[in-house]
């Protein structure tokens, strides 16, 4: 369970990225965060994965305030959160397989398991032939999928995805969404920040809209 | 995957990526250890040589007149008032003449026209082994020269003083090379690790985000420093040993080096030098991590 209580984030000198956001995301829920560019979607994801700290309010994951976590405990939390960043954060001098493996290596998974998981994910995302390709040589769309593969590789309990379909065609978008749905069905909480309405238009999951850093509306979800 | 397997793989990766600067650091560490160990080796051998010479140290007190038995006893009493001595021996004019003649060997006929009492009588004083510093010997010599009836005191002052100053100079060189060793190992290793950290900034940032623990990120850097210390210092000591063997082989036989009887460090000393170098390199790596690797 993720709880945000009156969370705000300001950047100096006086840019308000988020203001008084309060919301709860249940375990195993798929949750969409929508809004125009600059609405605060990416900031919200950065706060959830403790990449940044809020300037106000409280964020709790499984009942623990994440702002207080340090060292080993913070590392353990981050291992349980898979993040697909909008700017990818790929190591462009390493192969696709090495980039995906990195998230499993930090939790000391066995090499055979890592190899199998990497191949499996590349198959699912249509990148089987890119196993040994240096990621710097991949297209934007391919890089985006590698980022997603890295986010889900370690079977995290929460997956945060920032604009997962921004550079993808319709077929690949469907592949990506299938993978995320599969993770969700396996029990992972998924938070997707997007402005691509094709992926949330017909969804039964909750959709939260942000406008200028404020919570504008929450719609959907099963009663 | 075990922690150590992952860490060692990371170390291998780092070494591959920055092999140029790693090699330069390794050579610098080796050279510093070699320079320091070289001068330390000379210094310790000189000290040993000095101690050996000290065993043969004696002071000759030349007298105006040959002392009678009563005066001899008085002089012995006076000498031992300054300090205990190992041996005091009186040499008469005739004994001095005989000894000189023996030393001349085949050329002793040059003394034929000389009277047998032309050499002054003397006292040979062998100080105790604890009286070894130059100042103590000087003080003792000054004391002996003030004894009644003394003409002159000799103990090879010039030679002893030169030797003393030479060992002093060597000790300063050892200190300087030790400082060089400390500076190069700490700073060169720190600098190399810093380069590695800066070169891998993006990866380190990502590692943090995917949940790598502090140990996971830091241990490879610490191991790099440790490895630099082990390989660099071992290389330095092995090079010195090779140099030592070469000099021994090259200059063996009768000659200058035979007087000195050069010996290499005992294993414990070599090991200590290696251990200290490892410690310094690890320290260099640790200090850089503290400064540039904020997690």
Short mmCIF file of C-alpha atoms in Angstrom, two decimals:
data_model
loop_
_atom_site.label_atom_id
_atom_site.label_comp_id
_atom_site.label_asym_id
_atom_site.label_seq_id
_atom_site.Cartn_x
_atom_site.Cartn_y
_atom_site.Cartn_z
CA UNK A 1 0.00 0.00 0.00
CA UNK A 2 1.28 3.44 -1.02
CA UNK A 3 0.02 6.47 0.90
CA UNK A 4 0.63 10.08 -0.01
CA UNK A 5 -0.61 12.66 2.48
CA UNK A 6 -0.52 16.31 1.45
CA UNK A 7 2.67 15.81 -0.53
CA UNK A 8 4.29 18.87 -2.08
CA UNK A 9 7.43 19.37 -4.07
CA UNK A 10 8.98 22.70 -4.89
CA UNK A 11 12.13 23.41 -6.85
CA UNK A 12 14.12 26.54 -6.21
CA UNK A 13 13.58 29.38 -6.61
CA UNK A 14 9.77 29.02 -6.58
CA UNK A 15 8.65 26.32 -9.02
CA UNK A 16 5.78 24.32 -7.56
CA UNK A 17 5.92 20.85 -9.14
CA UNK A 18 3.35 19.23 -6.84
CA UNK A 19 1.01 20.74 -4.28
CA UNK A 20 -0.91 18.92 -1.54
CA UNK A 21 -1.32 15.58 -3.27
CA UNK A 22 -3.11 13.00 -1.13
CA UNK A 23 -3.88 9.57 -2.43
CA UNK A 24 -3.69 5.86 -1.66
CA UNK A 25 -2.66 3.18 -4.11
CA UNK A 26 -3.56 -0.34 -3.11
CA UNK A 27 -1.34 -3.38 -3.33
CA UNK A 28 -1.62 -4.97 -6.77
CA UNK A 29 -3.43 -1.99 -8.26
CA UNK A 30 -2.76 -0.55 -11.71
CA UNK A 31 -2.91 3.21 -11.45
CA UNK A 32 -2.66 5.78 -14.21
CA UNK A 33 -1.35 9.29 -13.67
CA UNK A 34 -2.23 11.57 -16.56
CA UNK A 35 -1.75 15.20 -17.34
CA UNK A 36 -0.09 17.53 -19.75
CA UNK A 37 3.63 18.12 -19.88
CA UNK A 38 4.77 19.87 -16.70
CA UNK A 39 1.73 18.69 -14.73
CA UNK A 40 3.96 16.91 -12.19
CA UNK A 41 3.66 13.27 -13.32
CA UNK A 42 7.41 12.57 -13.43
CA UNK A 43 7.96 14.38 -10.14
CA UNK A 44 5.34 12.17 -8.51
CA UNK A 45 7.11 9.03 -9.73
CA UNK A 46 10.48 10.36 -8.56
CA UNK A 47 9.03 10.93 -5.10
CA UNK A 48 7.54 7.42 -5.03
CA UNK A 49 10.86 5.77 -5.80
CA UNK A 50 12.66 8.08 -3.34
CA UNK A 51 14.85 9.48 -6.08
CA UNK A 52 13.77 12.84 -4.72
CA UNK A 53 12.38 13.93 -1.36
CA UNK A 54 9.18 15.91 -0.93
CA UNK A 55 9.39 19.44 0.46
CA UNK A 56 6.18 18.80 2.39
CA UNK A 57 3.86 15.99 3.36
CA UNK A 58 4.35 12.30 3.96
CA UNK A 59 4.88 9.31 1.68
CA UNK A 60 4.52 5.84 3.15
CA UNK A 61 5.10 2.51 1.45
CA UNK A 62 3.83 -0.52 3.36
CA UNK A 63 3.36 1.72 6.39
CA UNK A 64 6.96 3.02 6.39
CA UNK A 65 7.74 6.68 5.74
CA UNK A 66 10.29 6.49 2.92
CA UNK A 67 11.91 9.86 3.71
CA UNK A 68 13.36 8.31 6.86
CA UNK A 69 14.91 5.31 5.13
CA UNK A 70 18.69 5.33 4.77
CA UNK A 71 21.47 3.02 3.66
CA UNK A 72 20.62 -0.66 3.53
CA UNK A 73 16.88 -0.19 4.15
CA UNK A 74 16.60 2.38 1.36
CA UNK A 75 18.51 0.05 -0.99
CA UNK A 76 16.17 -2.83 -0.12
CA UNK A 77 13.15 -0.64 -0.82
CA UNK A 78 14.57 0.42 -4.18
CA UNK A 79 15.15 -3.21 -5.09
CA UNK A 80 11.43 -3.75 -4.67
CA UNK A 81 10.55 -0.82 -6.91
CA UNK A 82 11.18 -1.10 -10.63
CA UNK A 83 11.34 2.20 -12.44
CA UNK A 84 11.27 2.86 -16.18
CA UNK A 85 12.56 6.39 -16.47
CA UNK A 86 11.46 8.81 -19.14
CA UNK A 87 15.13 9.54 -19.94
CA UNK A 88 15.85 5.77 -19.90
CA UNK A 89 19.04 5.96 -17.79
CA UNK A 90 20.66 3.25 -19.86
CA UNK A 91 24.37 2.51 -19.83
CA UNK A 92 24.95 3.20 -23.48
CA UNK A 93 28.30 1.43 -23.61
CA UNK A 94 26.84 -1.86 -22.35
CA UNK A 95 24.78 -4.47 -24.12
CA UNK A 96 21.02 -4.77 -23.84
CA UNK A 97 21.42 -7.92 -21.74
CA UNK A 98 23.86 -6.24 -19.35
CA UNK A 99 21.52 -3.28 -18.90
CA UNK A 100 18.61 -5.50 -18.00
CA UNK A 101 20.71 -7.75 -15.76
CA UNK A 102 21.92 -4.87 -13.60
CA UNK A 103 18.69 -4.69 -11.60
CA UNK A 104 18.93 -8.39 -10.77
CA UNK A 105 22.65 -8.35 -10.03
CA UNK A 106 22.19 -5.88 -7.17
CA UNK A 107 19.98 -8.42 -5.41
CA UNK A 108 22.49 -11.21 -6.10
CA UNK A 109 20.34 -13.35 -8.38
CA UNK A 110 22.08 -16.42 -9.78
CA UNK A 111 23.67 -15.96 -13.24
CA UNK A 112 21.53 -18.74 -14.79
CA UNK A 113 18.34 -17.13 -13.49
CA UNK A 114 19.47 -13.72 -14.77
CA UNK A 115 20.27 -15.11 -18.22
CA UNK A 116 16.92 -16.86 -18.49
CA UNK A 117 14.96 -13.86 -17.28
CA UNK A 118 16.77 -11.51 -19.69
CA UNK A 119 16.06 -13.77 -22.69
CA UNK A 120 12.45 -14.16 -21.61
CA UNK A 121 11.90 -10.40 -21.31
CA UNK A 122 13.61 -9.66 -24.62
CA UNK A 123 11.33 -12.21 -26.29
CA UNK A 124 8.23 -10.63 -24.77
CA UNK A 125 9.24 -7.16 -25.90
CA UNK A 126 10.32 -8.18 -29.41
CA UNK A 127 14.00 -7.55 -28.77
CA UNK A 128 15.31 -11.11 -28.91
CA UNK A 129 17.82 -10.24 -31.64
CA UNK A 130 19.20 -7.29 -29.63
CA UNK A 131 20.59 -9.36 -26.77
CA UNK A 132 24.23 -8.42 -27.43
CA UNK A 133 23.65 -5.04 -29.03
CA UNK A 134 25.17 -2.02 -27.32
CA UNK A 135 22.21 0.04 -26.14
CA UNK A 136 23.73 3.22 -27.56
CA UNK A 137 23.12 1.73 -31.00
CA UNK A 138 19.40 1.03 -30.41
CA UNK A 139 16.54 3.23 -31.61
CA UNK A 140 14.60 5.33 -29.06
CA UNK A 141 11.74 2.87 -29.12
CA UNK A 142 14.07 -0.06 -28.48
CA UNK A 143 15.82 1.80 -25.69
CA UNK A 144 12.45 2.51 -24.12
CA UNK A 145 11.62 -1.20 -24.10
CA UNK A 146 15.01 -2.09 -22.62
CA UNK A 147 14.29 0.39 -19.82
CA UNK A 148 10.97 -1.26 -19.20
CA UNK A 149 12.54 -4.72 -19.25
CA UNK A 150 15.07 -3.57 -16.64
CA UNK A 151 12.27 -2.16 -14.48
CA UNK A 152 10.34 -5.42 -14.37
CA UNK A 153 13.30 -7.85 -14.45
CA UNK A 154 13.76 -8.17 -10.71
CA UNK A 155 10.04 -8.96 -10.20
CA UNK A 156 9.49 -5.86 -8.07
CA UNK A 157 6.39 -5.37 -5.95
CA UNK A 158 5.86 -1.93 -7.43
CA UNK A 159 6.61 -0.77 -10.98
CA UNK A 160 6.72 2.91 -11.86
CA UNK A 161 6.59 3.66 -15.56
CA UNK A 162 7.06 7.10 -17.05
CA UNK A 163 5.61 7.56 -20.55
CA UNK A 164 6.04 3.90 -21.53
CA UNK A 165 4.67 4.26 -25.03
CA UNK A 166 6.02 7.64 -26.06
CA UNK A 167 8.25 6.35 -28.84
CA UNK A 168 6.37 3.19 -29.78
CA UNK A 169 4.08 2.10 -32.60
CA UNK A 170 0.68 0.54 -31.91
CA UNK A 171 1.87 -3.07 -31.98
CA UNK A 172 4.81 -2.46 -29.67
CA UNK A 173 2.60 -0.39 -27.37
CA UNK A 174 0.33 -3.41 -27.06
CA UNK A 175 3.32 -5.63 -26.27
CA UNK A 176 4.48 -3.24 -23.56
CA UNK A 177 1.00 -3.04 -22.05
CA UNK A 178 0.69 -6.82 -22.15
CA UNK A 179 3.92 -7.13 -20.19
CA UNK A 180 2.74 -4.59 -17.61
CA UNK A 181 -0.61 -6.33 -17.30
CA UNK A 182 1.17 -9.62 -16.79
CA UNK A 183 3.25 -8.12 -13.98
CA UNK A 184 0.10 -6.63 -12.47
CA UNK A 185 -1.66 -9.99 -12.57
CA UNK A 186 1.38 -11.48 -10.83
CA UNK A 187 0.69 -9.08 -7.95
CA UNK A 188 2.79 -6.02 -8.71
CA UNK A 189 1.44 -2.53 -8.13
CA UNK A 190 1.82 -0.55 -11.34
CA UNK A 191 1.86 3.23 -11.57
CA UNK A 192 1.91 4.54 -15.14
CA UNK A 193 2.45 8.21 -15.90
CA UNK A 194 1.32 8.99 -19.41
CA UNK A 195 -0.39 11.44 -21.71
CA UNK A 196 -1.10 8.73 -24.30
CA UNK A 197 -4.87 8.32 -23.91
CA UNK A 198 -4.89 5.13 -26.02
CA UNK A 199 -3.57 3.16 -23.08
CA UNK A 200 -6.02 4.37 -20.44
CA UNK A 201 -9.08 5.30 -22.49
CA UNK A 202 -10.89 2.01 -21.97
CA UNK A 203 -9.27 0.98 -18.74
CA UNK A 204 -11.17 -0.19 -15.71
CA UNK A 205 -8.33 0.99 -13.46
CA UNK A 206 -8.19 4.28 -11.62
CA UNK A 207 -6.90 7.29 -13.50
CA UNK A 208 -5.66 10.39 -11.67
CA UNK A 209 -5.32 13.64 -13.53
CA UNK A 210 -2.78 16.24 -12.47
CA UNK A 211 -2.95 19.87 -13.52
CA UNK A 212 -0.16 22.26 -12.69
CA UNK A 213 0.99 20.09 -9.84
CA UNK A 214 -2.43 19.72 -8.26
CA UNK A 215 -4.76 16.74 -8.16
CA UNK A 216 -7.53 17.60 -10.59
CA UNK A 217 -9.59 14.41 -10.67
CA UNK A 218 -9.54 10.70 -9.97
CA UNK A 219 -11.80 8.57 -12.09
CA UNK A 220 -12.48 4.92 -12.81
CA UNK A 221 -11.68 1.95 -10.70
CA UNK A 222 -14.02 -0.82 -9.69
CA UNK A 223 -16.67 0.15 -7.12
CA UNK B 1 24.96 -14.58 -7.43
CA UNK B 2 27.16 -14.07 -4.40
CA UNK B 3 28.24 -10.69 -3.17
CA UNK B 4 31.93 -11.40 -3.75
CA UNK B 5 31.40 -12.78 -7.23
CA UNK B 6 29.54 -9.61 -8.20
CA UNK B 7 32.11 -7.37 -6.57
CA UNK B 8 35.07 -9.15 -8.19
CA UNK B 9 33.40 -8.95 -11.57
CA UNK B 10 32.93 -5.24 -11.02
CA UNK B 11 36.61 -4.87 -10.08
CA UNK B 12 37.59 -6.68 -13.28
CA UNK B 13 35.34 -4.39 -15.28
CA UNK B 14 36.81 -1.27 -13.66
CA UNK B 15 40.35 -2.46 -14.30
CA UNK B 16 39.55 -3.17 -17.94
CA UNK B 17 37.93 0.21 -18.43
CA UNK B 18 40.70 2.26 -16.83
CA UNK B 19 43.69 -0.01 -17.45
CA UNK B 20 45.92 2.87 -18.59
CA UNK B 21 45.68 4.89 -15.40
CA UNK B 22 45.65 1.70 -13.31
CA UNK B 23 48.95 0.64 -14.88
CA UNK B 24 50.49 4.05 -14.27
CA UNK B 25 49.43 3.92 -10.61
CA UNK B 26 50.76 0.40 -10.28
CA UNK B 27 54.14 1.45 -11.66
CA UNK B 28 54.24 4.51 -9.41
CA UNK B 29 53.46 2.45 -6.33
CA UNK B 30 56.08 -0.13 -7.34
CA UNK B 31 58.69 2.54 -7.98
CA UNK B 32 57.97 4.29 -4.68
CA UNK B 33 58.25 1.01 -2.79
CA UNK B 34 61.44 0.20 -4.68
CA UNK B 35 63.02 3.58 -3.87
CA UNK B 36 62.03 3.43 -0.22
CA UNK B 37 63.06 -0.20 0.22
CA UNK B 38 66.35 0.41 -1.63
CA UNK B 39 67.45 3.18 0.72
CA UNK B 40 66.14 1.32 3.75
CA UNK B 41 68.17 -1.69 2.71
CA UNK B 42 71.34 0.38 2.37
CA UNK B 43 70.61 2.11 5.66
CA UNK B 44 70.05 -1.10 7.63
CA UNK B 45 73.16 -2.64 6.10
CA UNK B 46 75.17 0.46 7.02
CA UNK B 47 73.85 0.30 10.57
CA UNK B 48 74.85 -3.36 10.77
CA UNK B 49 78.24 -2.50 9.34
CA UNK B 50 78.62 0.32 11.84
CA UNK B 51 77.81 -2.03 14.69
CA UNK B 52 80.36 -4.46 13.40
CA UNK B 53 82.99 -1.73 13.21
CA UNK B 54 82.01 -0.60 16.67
CA UNK B 55 82.96 -4.03 17.96
CA UNK B 56 86.55 -3.31 16.87
CA UNK B 57 86.56 0.27 18.17
CA UNK B 58 89.45 1.11 20.46
CA UNK B 59 90.96 4.37 21.66
CA UNK B 60 94.72 4.73 21.75
CA UNK B 61 96.04 7.11 24.41
CA UNK B 62 99.64 8.13 23.68
CA UNK B 63 101.62 8.94 26.82
CA UNK B 64 104.65 11.17 27.45
CA UNK B 65 106.35 8.70 29.73
CA UNK B 66 106.08 4.98 30.31
CA UNK B 67 104.00 4.63 33.51
CA UNK B 68 105.22 2.51 36.38
CA UNK B 69 102.96 -0.16 37.94
CA UNK B 70 101.54 2.28 40.49
CA UNK B 71 100.76 4.93 37.87
CA UNK B 72 99.28 2.25 35.61
CA UNK B 73 96.79 1.33 38.35
CA UNK B 74 96.01 5.01 38.93
CA UNK B 75 95.37 5.52 35.23
CA UNK B 76 93.11 2.45 35.11
CA UNK B 77 91.16 3.86 38.04
CA UNK B 78 90.84 7.22 36.29
CA UNK B 79 89.68 5.62 33.04
CA UNK B 80 87.05 3.47 34.71
CA UNK B 81 85.80 6.52 36.60
CA UNK B 82 84.34 7.79 33.31
CA UNK B 83 82.70 4.51 32.42
CA UNK B 84 83.19 0.79 32.62
CA UNK B 85 85.50 -0.38 29.86
CA UNK B 86 85.92 -3.74 28.27
CA UNK B 87 89.69 -3.77 28.25
CA UNK B 88 92.65 -1.53 29.14
CA UNK B 89 96.07 -2.55 27.90
CA UNK B 90 99.40 -0.76 28.40
CA UNK B 91 101.85 -0.84 25.53
CA UNK B 92 105.46 -0.02 26.30
CA UNK B 93 107.88 1.72 23.93
CA UNK B 94 109.53 -1.64 23.14
CA UNK B 95 106.18 -3.36 22.54
CA UNK B 96 105.15 -0.51 20.25
CA UNK B 97 108.43 -0.88 18.35
CA UNK B 98 107.94 -4.67 17.99
CA UNK B 99 104.37 -4.25 16.81
CA UNK B 100 105.38 -1.62 14.27
CA UNK B 101 108.20 -3.81 13.01
CA UNK B 102 105.76 -6.73 12.61
CA UNK B 103 103.40 -4.50 10.65
CA UNK B 104 106.22 -3.45 8.33
CA UNK B 105 106.97 -7.11 7.58
CA UNK B 106 109.64 -7.44 4.90
CA UNK B 107 110.39 -3.73 5.14
CA UNK B 108 111.30 -3.84 8.79
CA UNK B 109 114.94 -3.06 7.93
CA UNK B 110 113.92 0.61 7.63
CA UNK B 111 113.90 0.60 11.41
CA UNK B 112 117.45 -0.66 11.70
CA UNK B 113 118.92 2.76 12.33
CA UNK B 114 116.17 3.82 14.69
CA UNK B 115 116.41 3.54 18.47
CA UNK B 116 114.08 1.00 19.99
CA UNK B 117 112.35 3.57 22.16
CA UNK B 118 111.49 6.17 19.54
CA UNK B 119 107.76 5.33 19.66
CA UNK B 120 105.71 6.71 22.57
CA UNK B 121 104.17 4.36 25.10
CA UNK B 122 100.39 4.10 24.93
CA UNK B 123 97.23 2.72 26.52
CA UNK B 124 94.75 0.78 24.36
CA UNK B 125 91.23 1.31 25.70
CA UNK B 126 88.38 -0.86 24.36
CA UNK B 127 85.11 0.71 25.46
CA UNK B 128 82.02 -1.27 26.36
CA UNK B 129 79.61 -2.12 23.52
CA UNK B 130 77.02 0.30 24.87
CA UNK B 131 79.40 3.22 24.26
CA UNK B 132 78.70 3.47 20.58
CA UNK B 133 77.33 6.87 19.67
CA UNK B 134 79.73 9.37 18.18
CA UNK B 135 79.09 11.88 20.94
CA UNK B 136 79.84 9.37 23.67
CA UNK B 137 83.06 8.33 21.98
CA UNK B 138 84.00 12.01 21.57
CA UNK B 139 83.32 12.70 25.24
CA UNK B 140 85.32 9.68 26.29
CA UNK B 141 88.16 10.74 24.01
CA UNK B 142 88.14 14.26 25.45
CA UNK B 143 88.18 12.80 28.95
CA UNK B 144 91.14 10.58 28.14
CA UNK B 145 93.06 13.46 26.58
CA UNK B 146 92.81 15.31 29.90
CA UNK B 147 94.49 12.48 31.82
CA UNK B 148 97.89 13.51 33.20
CA UNK B 149 100.80 12.69 30.90
CA UNK B 150 98.62 12.25 27.80
CA UNK B 151 100.09 13.35 24.47
CA UNK B 152 97.20 12.52 22.13
CA UNK B 153 94.13 10.27 21.81
CA UNK B 154 93.33 8.52 18.56
CA UNK B 155 90.37 6.39 17.47
CA UNK B 156 90.11 7.11 13.73
CA UNK B 157 88.04 10.26 14.40
CA UNK B 158 87.80 11.33 10.77
CA UNK B 159 86.63 7.95 9.57
CA UNK B 160 84.15 7.46 12.39
CA UNK B 161 82.74 10.96 11.89
CA UNK B 162 82.38 10.49 8.14
CA UNK B 163 80.66 7.20 8.67
CA UNK B 164 78.34 8.73 11.25
CA UNK B 165 77.41 11.62 8.94
CA UNK B 166 76.87 9.22 6.06
CA UNK B 167 74.43 7.13 8.08
CA UNK B 168 72.70 10.34 9.21
CA UNK B 169 72.32 11.36 5.56
CA UNK B 170 71.02 7.92 4.71
CA UNK B 171 68.46 8.10 7.49
CA UNK B 172 67.22 11.43 6.05
CA UNK B 173 66.99 9.87 2.58
CA UNK B 174 65.06 6.95 4.05
CA UNK B 175 62.68 9.40 5.72
CA UNK B 176 62.23 11.35 2.49
CA UNK B 177 61.66 8.24 0.40
CA UNK B 178 59.23 7.02 3.05
CA UNK B 179 57.33 10.29 2.71
CA UNK B 180 57.41 9.89 -1.07
CA UNK B 181 56.01 6.40 -0.67
CA UNK B 182 53.18 7.64 1.53
CA UNK B 183 52.33 10.55 -0.75
CA UNK B 184 52.47 8.64 -4.01
CA UNK B 185 50.56 5.62 -2.79
CA UNK B 186 47.81 7.62 -1.13
CA UNK B 187 47.47 10.33 -3.77
CA UNK B 188 48.05 8.30 -6.90
CA UNK B 189 45.62 5.61 -5.81
CA UNK B 190 43.13 8.25 -4.70
CA UNK B 191 43.48 10.00 -8.04
CA UNK B 192 42.99 6.82 -10.05
CA UNK B 193 39.95 5.80 -8.03
CA UNK B 194 38.60 9.32 -8.51
CA UNK B 195 39.01 8.99 -12.26
CA UNK B 196 37.19 5.66 -12.17
CA UNK B 197 34.38 7.13 -10.09
CA UNK B 198 34.00 10.11 -12.42
CA UNK B 199 34.10 7.85 -15.46
CA UNK B 200 31.36 5.67 -14.04
CA UNK B 201 29.14 8.42 -12.66
CA UNK B 202 26.13 7.36 -14.75
CA UNK B 203 26.46 3.74 -13.75
CA UNK B 204 26.85 4.56 -10.07
CA UNK B 205 23.77 6.76 -10.22
CA UNK B 206 21.83 3.93 -11.82
CA UNK B 207 23.12 1.39 -9.33
CA UNK B 208 21.78 3.54 -6.52
CA UNK B 209 18.41 3.78 -8.20
CA UNK B 210 18.04 0.05 -8.77
CA UNK B 211 18.81 -0.62 -5.11
CA UNK B 212 22.51 -1.39 -4.88
CA UNK B 213 23.67 -1.25 -1.27
CA UNK B 214 26.56 0.96 -0.18
CA UNK B 215 28.78 -2.10 0.15
CA UNK B 216 27.89 -3.22 -3.35
CA UNK B 217 28.98 0.13 -4.77
CA UNK B 218 31.95 0.85 -2.56
CA UNK B 219 33.66 -2.52 -2.11
CA UNK B 220 34.97 -2.75 -5.71
CA UNK B 221 36.74 0.59 -5.31
CA UNK B 222 38.20 -0.45 -2.00
CA UNK B 223 39.39 -3.71 -3.56
CA UNK B 224 40.98 -1.79 -6.41
CA UNK B 225 43.10 0.15 -3.91
CA UNK B 226 43.92 -3.05 -2.06
CA UNK B 227 44.95 -4.74 -5.30
CA UNK B 228 47.13 -1.78 -6.27
CA UNK B 229 48.83 -2.08 -2.89
CA UNK B 230 49.38 -5.85 -3.10
CA UNK B 231 50.62 -5.96 -6.69
CA UNK B 232 52.51 -2.65 -6.61
CA UNK B 233 54.42 -3.28 -3.38
CA UNK B 234 55.13 -6.93 -4.19
CA UNK B 235 56.49 -5.84 -7.55
CA UNK B 236 58.67 -3.23 -5.83
CA UNK B 237 60.08 -5.71 -3.31
CA UNK B 238 60.64 -8.41 -5.94
CA UNK B 239 62.44 -5.87 -8.17
CA UNK B 240 64.66 -4.87 -5.26
CA UNK B 241 65.44 -8.51 -4.54
CA UNK B 242 66.35 -9.07 -8.18
CA UNK B 243 68.55 -5.96 -8.10
CA UNK B 244 70.15 -7.14 -4.88
CA UNK B 245 70.92 -10.57 -6.34
CA UNK B 246 72.33 -8.99 -9.48
CA UNK B 247 74.63 -6.71 -7.48
CA UNK B 248 75.71 -9.63 -5.30
CA UNK B 249 76.49 -11.76 -8.32
CA UNK B 250 78.19 -8.97 -10.19
CA UNK B 251 80.36 -7.73 -7.31
CA UNK B 252 81.04 -11.02 -5.55
CA UNK B 253 84.64 -12.04 -4.91
CA UNK B 254 87.36 -9.98 -3.23
CA UNK B 255 86.53 -6.32 -3.25
CA UNK B 256 84.68 -3.49 -1.68
CA UNK B 257 81.36 -5.29 -1.13
CA UNK B 258 82.98 -8.18 0.69
CA UNK B 259 83.89 -5.82 3.51
CA UNK B 260 80.23 -4.87 3.88
CA UNK B 261 78.56 -8.28 3.74
CA UNK B 262 75.27 -7.01 2.29
CA UNK B 263 72.17 -8.88 3.31
CA UNK B 264 68.54 -8.58 2.16
CA UNK B 265 65.61 -7.75 4.45
CA UNK B 266 64.36 -10.59 6.63
CA UNK B 267 60.96 -11.91 5.36
CA UNK B 268 59.14 -10.15 8.21
CA UNK B 269 60.47 -6.73 7.12
CA UNK B 270 59.59 -7.34 3.45
CA UNK B 271 56.12 -8.40 4.53
CA UNK B 272 55.77 -5.29 6.71
CA UNK B 273 56.65 -3.02 3.77
CA UNK B 274 54.06 -4.80 1.61
CA UNK B 275 51.43 -4.59 4.36
CA UNK B 276 52.03 -0.88 4.99
CA UNK B 277 51.81 -0.17 1.25
CA UNK B 278 48.54 -2.10 1.04
CA UNK B 279 47.22 -0.13 3.98
CA UNK B 280 48.22 3.19 2.40
CA UNK B 281 46.66 2.30 -0.96
CA UNK B 282 43.44 1.20 0.69
CA UNK B 283 43.46 4.42 2.70
CA UNK B 284 43.83 6.42 -0.52
CA UNK B 285 40.94 4.59 -2.09
CA UNK B 286 38.80 4.98 1.04
CA UNK B 287 39.44 8.71 1.34
CA UNK B 288 38.41 9.25 -2.30
CA UNK B 289 35.23 7.28 -1.80
CA UNK B 290 34.35 9.35 1.22
CA UNK B 291 34.90 12.49 -0.81
CA UNK B 292 33.47 11.64 -4.21
CA UNK B 293 31.13 8.71 -3.69
CA UNK B 294 28.25 10.06 -1.70
CA UNK B 295 25.54 7.44 -1.48
#
